[in-house]
Coordinates of C-alpha atoms in Angstrom, one line a residue:
M1 CA -35.0 -4.0 6.6
D2 CA -32.7 -2.1 4.3
A3 CA -33.8 -2.6 0.7
S4 CA -30.9 -0.7 -0.8
P5 CA -28.6 -2.8 -2.9
Q6 CA -25.2 -3.6 -1.5
R7 CA -22.5 -1.6 -3.3
P8 CA -19.3 -3.5 -4.0
N9 CA -16.0 -2.5 -2.5
V10 CA -13.2 -1.3 -4.8
E11 CA -10.5 -3.7 -5.9
Y12 CA -7.9 -3.1 -8.6
G13 CA -4.9 -5.2 -9.4
D14 CA -4.1 -8.8 -8.7
P15 CA -4.3 -9.9 -5.0
A16 CA -2.8 -13.3 -5.9
V17 CA 0.4 -11.5 -6.9
A18 CA 0.5 -8.6 -4.5
L19 CA -0.5 -10.1 -1.2
P20 CA 1.8 -13.2 -1.0
N21 CA 4.7 -11.1 -2.3
E22 CA 4.5 -8.3 0.2
I23 CA 7.8 -7.2 1.8
L24 CA 6.6 -4.1 3.7
R25 CA 3.3 -2.7 4.8
S26 CA 2.5 0.0 7.4
V27 CA -0.3 2.0 8.7
V28 CA -0.3 5.4 7.0
G29 CA -2.6 8.5 7.2
S30 CA -3.8 9.9 10.5
G31 CA -3.1 6.5 12.2
V32 CA 0.6 6.7 11.7
H33 CA 0.8 10.3 12.7
G34 CA -1.1 9.7 16.0
I35 CA -3.8 12.2 15.1
A36 CA -6.7 9.7 14.5
I37 CA -9.8 10.5 16.4
P38 CA -11.2 7.3 17.8
G39 CA -14.6 6.4 16.4
T40 CA -14.3 8.7 13.4
D41 CA -11.4 7.8 11.2
D42 CA -10.9 5.1 8.6
H43 CA -7.8 2.8 8.5
D44 CA -5.2 3.4 5.8
E45 CA -2.3 1.0 5.0
M46 CA 0.4 1.2 2.3
G47 CA 2.9 -1.4 1.3
V48 CA 5.3 -2.8 -1.2
Y49 CA 5.4 -6.1 -3.0
V50 CA 7.9 -7.8 -5.3
E51 CA 6.6 -8.7 -8.8
P52 CA 7.2 -12.1 -10.3
P53 CA 9.9 -12.2 -13.1
E54 CA 7.4 -12.5 -15.9
Y55 CA 5.9 -9.1 -14.9
I56 CA 9.3 -7.4 -14.6
L57 CA 10.3 -8.7 -18.0
G58 CA 7.1 -7.5 -19.6
I59 CA 5.9 -11.0 -20.6
I60 CA 2.6 -10.4 -18.8
E61 CA 0.6 -7.1 -18.9
H62 CA -0.4 -6.0 -15.4
R63 CA -1.0 -3.2 -13.0
Q64 CA 1.9 -2.1 -10.9
D65 CA -0.3 -1.7 -7.8
Y66 CA -3.0 -3.4 -5.8
I67 CA -5.8 -1.3 -4.3
W68 CA -8.6 -2.5 -2.0
R69 CA -11.2 -0.3 -0.3
T70 CA -14.2 -1.3 1.8
Q71 CA -16.2 1.5 0.1
P72 CA -17.3 1.7 -3.5
E73 CA -15.8 4.0 -6.0
G74 CA -16.6 7.7 -5.3
V75 CA -17.8 7.0 -1.7
R76 CA -15.7 8.7 1.1
S77 CA -14.2 6.3 3.6
G78 CA -15.5 6.7 7.2
H79 CA -15.2 5.1 10.6
G80 CA -14.4 1.4 10.3
D81 CA -13.5 1.5 6.6
T82 CA -10.1 0.3 5.3
D83 CA -8.1 1.7 2.4
L84 CA -5.1 -0.5 1.3
V85 CA -2.6 0.4 -1.4
L86 CA 0.3 -1.9 -2.3
Y87 CA 2.8 -0.8 -4.9
S88 CA 5.1 -3.1 -6.9
L89 CA 8.7 -2.5 -5.8
R90 CA 9.5 -0.8 -9.2
K91 CA 6.6 1.6 -8.9
Y92 CA 7.3 2.3 -5.3
L93 CA 10.9 3.1 -5.9
R94 CA 9.9 5.5 -8.7
L95 CA 7.6 7.3 -6.3
A96 CA 10.1 7.3 -3.4
T97 CA 13.0 8.5 -5.4
K98 CA 10.9 11.5 -6.5
G99 CA 10.4 12.3 -2.9
N100 CA 6.6 11.5 -2.8
P101 CA 5.9 12.2 0.9
T102 CA 3.0 9.7 1.1
A103 CA 5.1 7.0 -0.5
L104 CA 7.9 7.6 2.0
L105 CA 5.7 6.9 5.0
P106 CA 6.3 3.1 5.2
L107 CA 10.1 3.8 5.3
F108 CA 9.7 6.1 8.3
A109 CA 6.7 4.6 10.1
P110 CA 7.3 3.6 13.7
E111 CA 7.8 -0.1 14.4
R112 CA 4.4 -0.3 16.0
S113 CA 2.8 0.8 12.8
L114 CA 4.3 -2.0 10.7
V115 CA 1.8 -4.6 9.5
V116 CA 4.0 -6.7 7.2
R117 CA 7.8 -6.7 7.6
T118 CA 10.2 -9.2 5.9
P119 CA 14.0 -9.1 5.7
L120 CA 13.8 -7.5 2.3
G121 CA 11.4 -4.9 3.8
D122 CA 13.9 -4.2 6.5
E123 CA 16.6 -3.7 3.8
L124 CA 14.3 -1.2 2.1
R125 CA 13.6 0.6 5.3
A126 CA 17.4 0.8 6.0
L127 CA 17.8 2.7 2.7
R128 CA 15.8 5.6 4.2
T129 CA 19.1 7.1 5.5
A130 CA 21.1 6.3 2.3
S131 CA 22.6 9.3 0.6
S132 CA 23.7 9.6 -3.1
A133 CA 26.5 11.9 -2.0
P134 CA 30.0 10.4 -2.0

């Protein structure tokens, strides 16, 4: 019998806000690139959610992301572990417009890698080819 204490997983942010308001989520990391080695890799997902108006207006203080990991803080993820990062649409757009390559993955992930996809998520993905040039 293992007598070591169970270490908690990591969770930051408000799942009651992020999860029901998701518009887009995809597999990211080695899974989306097709270079995962079966039986060795963890599972990474990234997505976007729309904040309620009171968050956008600043009436309620909050995090602009939701993070959930099966492993505790400071422990490297391994086979069978999951790492989930959801960004508020505002935070996501800040990262994407700066060209953050990791943040751009859900926009370009193949259809088979999409976990959550709503009409608004489709609109966001359609912007991947938008140009600011006239």
